[in-house]
Coordinates of C-alpha atoms in Angstrom, one line a residue:
Chain A
M3 CA -79.9 179.6 16.6
I4 CA -80.9 179.5 13.3
N5 CA -82.7 181.6 11.0
S6 CA -85.1 179.3 9.1
D7 CA -85.7 182.3 6.6
V8 CA -82.3 181.4 5.4
L9 CA -82.6 177.9 5.3
R10 CA -86.0 177.9 3.4
S11 CA -84.9 180.4 1.0
L12 CA -81.6 178.2 0.2
Q13 CA -84.0 175.4 -0.1
D14 CA -85.8 177.4 -2.4
T15 CA -83.1 178.1 -4.7
T16 CA -82.0 174.2 -4.8
D17 CA -83.5 171.4 -3.5
S18 CA -84.0 169.2 -0.5
A19 CA -80.9 166.9 -1.4
F20 CA -78.4 169.9 -2.1
V21 CA -79.7 171.4 1.5
V22 CA -78.5 168.3 3.3
E23 CA -75.3 168.4 1.3
L24 CA -74.4 171.9 2.1
I25 CA -75.6 170.8 6.4
D26 CA -73.0 167.6 6.1
T27 CA -70.6 169.8 4.8
Y28 CA -70.5 172.6 7.0
L29 CA -71.1 170.4 10.1
D30 CA -68.4 168.1 8.7
D31 CA -65.7 171.6 8.8
C32 CA -67.0 173.0 12.1
P33 CA -65.5 171.0 14.7
A34 CA -61.9 171.0 13.0
L35 CA -62.7 175.1 12.6
L36 CA -62.7 175.4 16.3
D37 CA -59.8 173.4 17.0
G38 CA -58.0 175.3 14.8
M39 CA -59.1 178.0 16.7
R40 CA -58.2 176.9 20.0
Q41 CA -54.2 175.6 18.7
A42 CA -53.9 178.5 17.4
M43 CA -54.8 180.4 20.9
T44 CA -52.3 178.2 22.9
D45 CA -50.0 179.0 19.8
G46 CA -50.4 182.6 19.6
D47 CA -50.6 182.1 16.3
A48 CA -52.7 184.9 15.5
E49 CA -53.2 184.7 11.8
S50 CA -54.1 181.2 11.9
F51 CA -57.1 182.1 14.3
R52 CA -58.4 184.7 11.9
R53 CA -58.7 182.9 9.3
A54 CA -60.5 179.9 10.8
A55 CA -62.6 182.5 12.6
H56 CA -63.2 184.3 9.1
S57 CA -64.4 180.5 7.5
L58 CA -67.0 179.7 10.9
K59 CA -68.1 183.5 10.0
S60 CA -68.9 182.5 6.7
N61 CA -70.2 179.7 6.3
S62 CA -72.3 180.1 9.6
A63 CA -74.2 182.7 8.1
T64 CA -74.4 180.6 4.7
L65 CA -76.5 178.4 7.2
G66 CA -78.4 181.0 9.1
A67 CA -76.6 180.7 11.9
E68 CA -76.4 183.9 12.8
A69 CA -75.8 184.5 16.4
L70 CA -72.7 182.1 15.8
A71 CA -71.7 184.1 12.6
E72 CA -71.8 187.1 15.4
T73 CA -69.3 185.3 17.7
A74 CA -67.2 184.2 15.1
R75 CA -67.0 187.8 13.8
T76 CA -65.7 189.3 16.8
L77 CA -63.3 186.5 16.9
E78 CA -62.0 187.3 13.8
M79 CA -61.4 191.3 14.7
K80 CA -59.5 190.5 17.6
A81 CA -57.4 188.0 15.8
R82 CA -56.9 191.1 13.3
Q83 CA -55.7 193.3 16.0
G84 CA -53.7 190.4 17.4
Q85 CA -55.1 190.3 20.1
L86 CA -55.6 186.8 21.1
D87 CA -55.4 187.0 25.2
D88 CA -59.1 187.6 25.4
V89 CA -60.5 185.6 22.8
E90 CA -60.7 182.4 25.3
K91 CA -64.3 183.4 26.5
D92 CA -66.1 184.0 23.2
L93 CA -64.4 181.1 21.6
E94 CA -65.9 178.9 24.1
S95 CA -69.3 180.5 23.2
A96 CA -68.3 180.0 20.0
A97 CA -68.7 175.9 20.6
G98 CA -71.6 176.5 22.8
K99 CA -73.2 178.3 20.3
F100 CA -72.3 175.4 17.5
A101 CA -73.5 172.7 19.8
G102 CA -77.0 174.1 19.6
V103 CA -76.6 174.6 15.9
R104 CA -75.7 171.3 15.4
D105 CA -79.0 170.0 17.2
E106 CA -80.9 172.4 15.4
L107 CA -79.6 171.4 11.8
E108 CA -79.6 167.7 12.2
A109 CA -83.3 168.1 12.9
H110 CA -84.0 170.2 9.9
K111 CA -81.8 167.8 8.0
H112 CA -84.2 164.7 9.3
A113 CA -87.3 166.8 8.4
L114 CA -85.9 166.9 4.7
Q115 CA -85.0 163.3 4.6
L116 CA -88.7 162.5 5.7
Chain B
M18 CA -80.2 190.1 -18.9
P19 CA -83.5 189.1 -17.5
S20 CA -82.7 185.8 -14.9
S21 CA -85.3 183.7 -17.1
S22 CA -83.2 183.8 -20.1
R23 CA -80.7 181.6 -20.1
P24 CA -77.2 182.7 -20.7
E25 CA -74.4 181.0 -23.3
P26 CA -72.7 178.7 -21.0
G27 CA -68.9 179.5 -20.3
H28 CA -65.9 178.0 -18.5
L29 CA -65.9 179.5 -15.0
L30 CA -63.4 179.3 -12.1
V31 CA -64.5 179.5 -8.7
V32 CA -61.7 180.1 -6.3
D33 CA -62.6 179.7 -2.3
D34 CA -60.7 177.6 0.0
N35 CA -64.4 177.1 1.9
K36 CA -65.9 173.9 0.8
V37 CA -69.7 175.3 2.1
N38 CA -68.5 178.1 -0.6
R39 CA -67.5 175.8 -3.5
L40 CA -70.6 173.9 -2.8
L41 CA -73.0 177.0 -2.9
M42 CA -71.4 178.6 -6.2
A43 CA -71.0 175.2 -7.7
R44 CA -75.0 174.4 -7.2
G45 CA -75.8 178.3 -8.7
L46 CA -73.6 177.9 -11.6
Q47 CA -73.4 174.3 -13.1
E48 CA -77.6 174.9 -12.7
Q49 CA -77.0 177.7 -15.6
G50 CA -75.3 174.9 -17.5
H51 CA -71.6 177.1 -16.9
D52 CA -68.7 174.6 -16.5
V53 CA -67.2 175.5 -13.1
T54 CA -63.2 174.7 -12.6
F55 CA -62.7 175.0 -8.9
A56 CA -59.5 176.1 -7.1
E57 CA -58.7 176.1 -3.1
N58 CA -56.2 178.8 -3.1
G59 CA -54.3 182.0 -5.2
R60 CA -51.3 179.8 -6.2
Q61 CA -54.1 177.1 -7.6
A62 CA -55.9 179.8 -9.2
L63 CA -52.8 181.1 -11.4
D64 CA -51.8 177.5 -12.4
L65 CA -55.0 177.0 -13.7
L66 CA -55.4 180.3 -15.6
H67 CA -52.6 179.8 -17.3
K68 CA -53.2 176.6 -18.4
D69 CA -56.8 176.9 -19.5
T70 CA -58.8 179.5 -20.9
F71 CA -61.6 180.8 -18.9
D72 CA -64.4 183.5 -19.3
L73 CA -64.7 184.3 -15.9
V74 CA -63.3 184.2 -12.2
L75 CA -65.0 184.1 -8.7
L76 CA -62.7 185.2 -6.5
D77 CA -62.6 185.0 -2.6
I78 CA -60.6 187.5 -0.7
E79 CA -59.4 185.8 2.4
M80 CA -57.6 182.8 1.3
P81 CA -54.0 181.1 2.6
E82 CA -51.2 180.7 0.5
M83 CA -52.5 183.6 -2.0
D84 CA -55.0 185.9 -1.1
G85 CA -57.5 187.2 -3.6
F86 CA -55.5 191.0 -3.8
Q87 CA -52.6 188.9 -5.3
V88 CA -54.7 187.2 -7.6
L89 CA -56.6 189.8 -8.8
K90 CA -52.8 191.9 -8.9
S91 CA -51.5 188.9 -11.2
V92 CA -54.6 188.6 -13.6
T93 CA -54.6 192.3 -14.3
S94 CA -51.3 192.7 -15.1
D95 CA -50.9 189.8 -17.6
P96 CA -52.0 190.8 -21.0
A97 CA -52.6 187.6 -21.4
L98 CA -55.2 187.3 -18.6
R99 CA -56.4 190.8 -18.1
H100 CA -59.5 190.1 -20.6
I101 CA -61.1 187.9 -17.7
P102 CA -63.5 189.5 -15.8
V103 CA -62.9 189.1 -12.2
V104 CA -66.0 189.0 -9.4
V105 CA -64.9 188.9 -6.0
A106 CA -66.6 187.4 -3.0
S107 CA -66.4 188.9 0.2
A108 CA -68.3 189.3 3.6
M109 CA -70.3 192.9 4.1
D110 CA -68.0 193.5 6.7
E111 CA -65.0 194.2 4.3
V112 CA -66.1 196.9 2.3
D113 CA -62.5 198.2 2.2
S114 CA -61.5 195.1 0.6
V115 CA -64.1 195.2 -1.6
V116 CA -63.4 199.0 -2.8
R117 CA -59.7 198.1 -3.1
C118 CA -60.6 195.1 -5.7
I119 CA -62.7 197.3 -7.5
E120 CA -59.8 199.7 -8.1
M121 CA -57.5 196.8 -8.5
G122 CA -59.6 196.1 -11.6
A123 CA -62.3 193.6 -10.6
E124 CA -65.5 193.6 -12.8
D125 CA -68.0 193.5 -10.2
Y126 CA -68.7 192.0 -6.3
L127 CA -70.9 189.8 -4.5
S128 CA -71.5 189.7 -0.7
K129 CA -71.7 186.9 1.5
P130 CA -73.2 184.8 2.3
I131 CA -73.5 183.9 -1.7
N132 CA -77.1 184.2 -2.3
L133 CA -77.7 182.1 -5.5
V134 CA -80.3 184.5 -7.1
L135 CA -77.6 187.2 -7.1
L136 CA -74.5 185.0 -8.2
K137 CA -76.2 183.9 -11.3
A138 CA -77.3 187.5 -12.2
R139 CA -74.3 189.2 -11.9
V140 CA -72.0 186.0 -13.3
N141 CA -74.0 186.3 -16.1
A142 CA -74.6 190.3 -16.9
S143 CA -70.5 190.0 -16.6
L144 CA -70.0 187.2 -19.2
E145 CA -72.4 189.1 -21.1
K146 CA -70.5 192.2 -20.9
K147 CA -67.4 190.4 -21.2
R148 CA -69.3 189.1 -24.8
L149 CA -69.4 192.8 -25.8
R150 CA -65.6 193.1 -24.9
D151 CA -64.4 190.7 -27.1
Q152 CA -66.5 192.0 -30.1
Q153 CA -65.1 195.2 -29.2
R154 CA -61.4 194.1 -29.2
E155 CA -62.4 192.0 -32.5
L156 CA -64.2 195.5 -34.4
I157 CA -61.0 197.2 -33.0
S158 CA -58.5 195.0 -34.6
R159 CA -59.7 195.6 -37.9
F160 CA -58.7 198.9 -37.6
A161 CA -55.7 199.2 -35.1
T162 CA -52.6 197.1 -33.9
S163 CA -53.3 194.7 -31.0
E164 CA -51.4 197.0 -28.5
V165 CA -53.6 199.8 -29.4
A166 CA -56.6 197.4 -29.2
E167 CA -55.5 196.3 -26.1
D168 CA -55.0 199.9 -24.8
L169 CA -58.4 200.7 -25.7
L170 CA -60.0 198.4 -23.9
T171 CA -58.1 198.7 -21.0
S172 CA -58.7 202.4 -20.8
G173 CA -62.4 201.7 -20.6
F174 CA -62.6 203.4 -24.3
S175 CA -66.2 203.3 -25.9
L176 CA -67.2 203.0 -29.6
G177 CA -70.0 205.6 -29.0
G178 CA -69.6 208.6 -30.7
K179 CA -68.1 211.4 -28.5
L180 CA -67.0 215.0 -28.6
V181 CA -62.9 215.4 -28.0
E182 CA -59.7 216.9 -28.6
A183 CA -57.7 215.9 -31.6
S184 CA -55.6 216.3 -34.2
V185 CA -56.9 214.6 -37.9
M186 CA -54.5 214.6 -40.6
F187 CA -54.7 214.1 -44.7
S188 CA -52.3 213.0 -47.1
D189 CA -51.7 212.2 -50.5
I190 CA -49.5 211.5 -53.3
R191 CA -49.2 214.2 -55.2
S192 CA -49.9 214.0 -58.9
F193 CA -50.2 210.4 -58.4
T194 CA -52.6 210.8 -62.0
S195 CA -49.7 211.2 -64.2
I196 CA -48.0 208.4 -62.2
V197 CA -50.6 206.4 -63.0
E198 CA -50.5 206.7 -66.3
S199 CA -46.6 206.6 -67.2
H200 CA -46.7 203.1 -65.1
T201 CA -47.7 199.4 -65.4
P202 CA -50.7 198.4 -63.0
E203 CA -48.3 196.2 -61.0
E204 CA -45.6 199.2 -60.6
V205 CA -48.4 201.2 -59.4
I206 CA -49.9 198.5 -57.0
D207 CA -46.4 198.1 -55.8
L208 CA -45.3 201.6 -55.3
L209 CA -49.0 202.2 -53.3
N210 CA -47.9 199.4 -51.3
T211 CA -44.8 200.9 -50.4
Y212 CA -46.2 204.0 -49.6
Y213 CA -48.7 202.7 -47.1
T214 CA -46.8 200.6 -45.4
L215 CA -44.2 204.2 -44.8
M216 CA -47.0 206.2 -43.7
F217 CA -48.5 203.1 -41.7
D218 CA -45.2 202.9 -40.0
A219 CA -45.0 206.9 -39.3
I220 CA -48.5 207.3 -38.0
T221 CA -48.6 204.0 -35.8
S222 CA -45.4 204.7 -34.2
H223 CA -46.7 208.2 -33.0
G224 CA -49.8 207.3 -31.5
G225 CA -52.0 207.9 -34.6
I226 CA -54.5 205.8 -36.3
V227 CA -55.4 205.9 -40.1
N228 CA -58.6 205.1 -40.3
Q229 CA -59.1 205.8 -44.4
M230 CA -57.7 205.1 -47.2
E231 CA -58.8 206.2 -50.4
G232 CA -56.7 205.8 -53.8
D233 CA -53.6 207.2 -52.5
G234 CA -54.7 209.3 -50.1
L235 CA -55.5 208.8 -46.5
M236 CA -56.7 210.0 -43.4
A237 CA -55.4 209.5 -39.8
I238 CA -56.4 210.7 -36.1
F239 CA -54.0 211.5 -33.5
G240 CA -55.7 211.7 -29.9
A241 CA -58.4 209.9 -30.4
P242 CA -59.7 207.0 -29.4
I243 CA -56.5 207.2 -27.0
P244 CA -56.5 210.4 -25.4
H245 CA -53.0 211.8 -26.3
P246 CA -52.4 215.5 -25.0
D247 CA -49.6 215.6 -27.2
H248 CA -52.0 214.9 -30.0
R249 CA -50.7 218.0 -32.4
Q250 CA -47.2 217.7 -31.8
R251 CA -47.4 213.9 -32.5
A252 CA -49.3 214.4 -35.7
V253 CA -46.3 217.2 -36.7
Q254 CA -43.7 214.5 -35.8
A255 CA -45.6 211.5 -37.8
A256 CA -45.7 214.4 -40.9
L257 CA -42.2 215.4 -40.8
E258 CA -41.0 211.5 -40.6
M259 CA -43.4 210.7 -43.5
V260 CA -41.8 213.5 -45.5
E261 CA -38.5 212.2 -44.6
M262 CA -39.9 208.4 -45.4
I263 CA -40.5 209.8 -49.0
E264 CA -37.0 211.3 -49.5
L265 CA -35.3 208.1 -48.4
L266 CA -37.5 206.1 -51.0
N267 CA -36.9 209.1 -53.7
Q268 CA -33.3 208.3 -53.0
E269 CA -33.5 204.2 -53.7
Q270 CA -35.9 204.9 -56.1
A271 CA -33.4 207.5 -57.8
V272 CA -30.8 204.4 -58.1
Q273 CA -33.4 202.5 -60.3
S274 CA -34.3 205.6 -62.2
Q275 CA -37.6 205.2 -61.1
T276 CA -40.6 207.6 -60.2
H277 CA -40.1 210.4 -57.4
L278 CA -43.0 210.6 -55.3
H279 CA -44.1 214.2 -53.5
I280 CA -46.7 213.9 -50.8
G281 CA -48.5 216.7 -49.4
V282 CA -49.7 216.8 -45.5
G283 CA -52.6 218.7 -44.0
I284 CA -53.3 219.2 -40.3
A285 CA -55.8 220.3 -38.3
S286 CA -56.7 220.4 -34.1
G287 CA -59.7 221.0 -31.9
K288 CA -63.0 219.5 -30.8
V289 CA -64.3 216.3 -33.5
I290 CA -66.9 214.2 -33.1
A291 CA -65.5 210.6 -33.0
G292 CA -66.7 207.6 -33.0
F293 CA -67.5 204.1 -34.4
T294 CA -69.4 203.8 -37.8
G295 CA -70.5 201.2 -40.1
T296 CA -72.3 198.1 -39.4
V297 CA -71.5 195.0 -37.4
A298 CA -69.3 192.8 -40.0
R299 CA -67.7 196.1 -41.4
A300 CA -67.0 199.1 -39.2
T301 CA -64.2 201.8 -39.0
Y302 CA -63.7 204.3 -36.1
T303 CA -63.8 207.9 -37.8
C304 CA -64.1 211.4 -37.2
V305 CA -66.3 214.2 -38.5
G306 CA -66.5 218.2 -38.0
D307 CA -65.3 221.1 -39.0
T308 CA -61.7 220.6 -37.9
V309 CA -62.0 217.3 -40.1
N310 CA -62.9 219.6 -43.5
L311 CA -60.1 222.1 -42.5
A312 CA -56.6 219.3 -42.3
A313 CA -58.6 218.1 -46.0
R314 CA -58.4 221.8 -47.2
L315 CA -54.8 222.2 -46.1
E316 CA -53.9 219.1 -47.7
E317 CA -55.4 220.3 -51.5
H318 CA -53.5 223.9 -50.3
T319 CA -50.0 222.0 -49.9
K320 CA -50.0 221.9 -54.3
A321 CA -51.3 225.6 -54.5
I322 CA -47.9 226.5 -52.6
D323 CA -45.8 223.6 -52.8
K324 CA -45.2 223.2 -49.1
P325 CA -45.2 219.5 -48.2
I326 CA -47.2 219.7 -44.3
L327 CA -49.3 222.7 -44.3
I328 CA -50.9 223.1 -40.2
D329 CA -53.5 225.6 -38.4
K330 CA -52.9 227.9 -35.9
A331 CA -54.5 225.6 -33.1
T332 CA -52.3 222.9 -34.3
R333 CA -49.3 224.9 -34.2
E334 CA -50.1 226.3 -30.6
G335 CA -49.6 222.8 -29.4
L336 CA -46.1 222.6 -30.6
P337 CA -42.8 222.8 -28.8
A338 CA -40.5 226.4 -29.9
I339 CA -37.9 223.7 -31.8
V340 CA -40.6 222.6 -34.7
A341 CA -39.4 224.9 -36.8
L342 CA -42.1 226.8 -38.4
A343 CA -42.9 229.5 -41.6
D344 CA -46.1 232.1 -41.4
C345 CA -47.9 231.3 -44.8
G346 CA -50.3 234.0 -43.9
P347 CA -54.3 234.4 -44.2
V348 CA -55.5 231.5 -46.9
D349 CA -59.3 231.7 -47.6
I350 CA -60.5 228.1 -47.4
R351 CA -63.2 226.9 -49.7
G352 CA -66.4 226.5 -47.3
L353 CA -64.9 229.0 -45.0
S354 CA -66.4 232.5 -44.3
S355 CA -63.2 233.9 -43.1
P356 CA -59.5 233.7 -44.0
V357 CA -57.5 230.8 -42.0
E358 CA -54.0 231.1 -40.4
V359 CA -52.0 228.7 -42.2
F360 CA -48.2 227.8 -41.4
C361 CA -46.0 225.6 -43.0
V362 CA -43.7 223.1 -40.9
T363 CA -40.2 222.9 -42.3
A364 CA -39.2 219.6 -42.9
R365 CA -35.7 218.5 -41.3
Q366 CA -32.7 219.5 -43.3
S367 CA -31.9 217.2 -45.8
T368 CA -29.8 217.0 -49.4
H369 CA -32.6 217.7 -51.6
T370 CA -34.7 220.2 -51.8
D371 CA -37.9 220.1 -52.9
A372 CA -39.3 223.2 -54.6

């Protein structure tokens, strides 16, 4: 789920403590973004949906979660065109990918803290 | 600037609604010794920009409340802020947005996800460019009004030499030597100051720049460094105003039975090499070339034929029909192999005749 080159490059330009902090921030923020998108889908609020998808895309790419970033990008594009009627499948796919990403990032974090 | 050398620290404003991005940018920038302030949306960013001074803004495009475009527009249209470089950060699937930002005046862009090495390099390069521009601004302010200095910087003007189309003007006071001999030193300096004040006003109000003053003479350029397609007309109108100002001054002086001044103005137009000369500590914007020599000779020639304003053929061709002219015929000009067509601009109708 994670491109380890991206994490390694982050680690090279900063340090372990910072990468841990960045992972924690990301893992804190993502559930709220996914919840926000679910709520926006229920409300038919394409603008809020698009903004949350944009943040999810951007943050996932930063941490090397490339497949999740790609799904978020698809969601952002759909919301930009105002199409919220067929986002549910992609949204649940994003939530599923996030579960995998979280496990991998937690493992990475523990490795860094050893 | 090589990444190994440490830049001078600056005060940076990072505008991003996303905490992961803010953390990442803070890390990269603080490591370089920069002082970083954060804003989470455009409105906060503008509030901070008005309250504090910043050397650079790193701006996210996609934000709630007020997006990056709106911030950029406010910054580039505000004379107090537009000298601050803005680097926009955006995902690569938003190329259109990046293009729009660059067109709106952004200094550079960074693609997301943020690469820290690239971030440092771009920020340092932008800060370095800003430092050079600040130096230019300071230098330009030595010979131009602050408005002109701002115009120059926003029009992307560079101090390097350039071949440009311009009108060059020389002006001096006739028989100044005899005035000097018959007045006290205080009176002479007073008179010169009054004269220069009037001449500067007339020249700068028509978009010209006075770049040389020597004794009772001055040289001015129209059309450079700020391009004015109507530089010929501007130069001639400035000359008419200068002559008129001197007449008004003479009327005032007459009341106090003091000396009457007469000036001669020569204008030539064409290609000149214009640029910035001197050293960093003392420098002027100047221009050189045949056009400059011709303007100086025409000014000299005003004495010989007793006309206040003489222009060359190229200047005449840029004038509207309403400017009253008289053909003074071909004149032999020192330094030129063939005679030159010279025209006299008839000064605006006045109660005094000057013959």
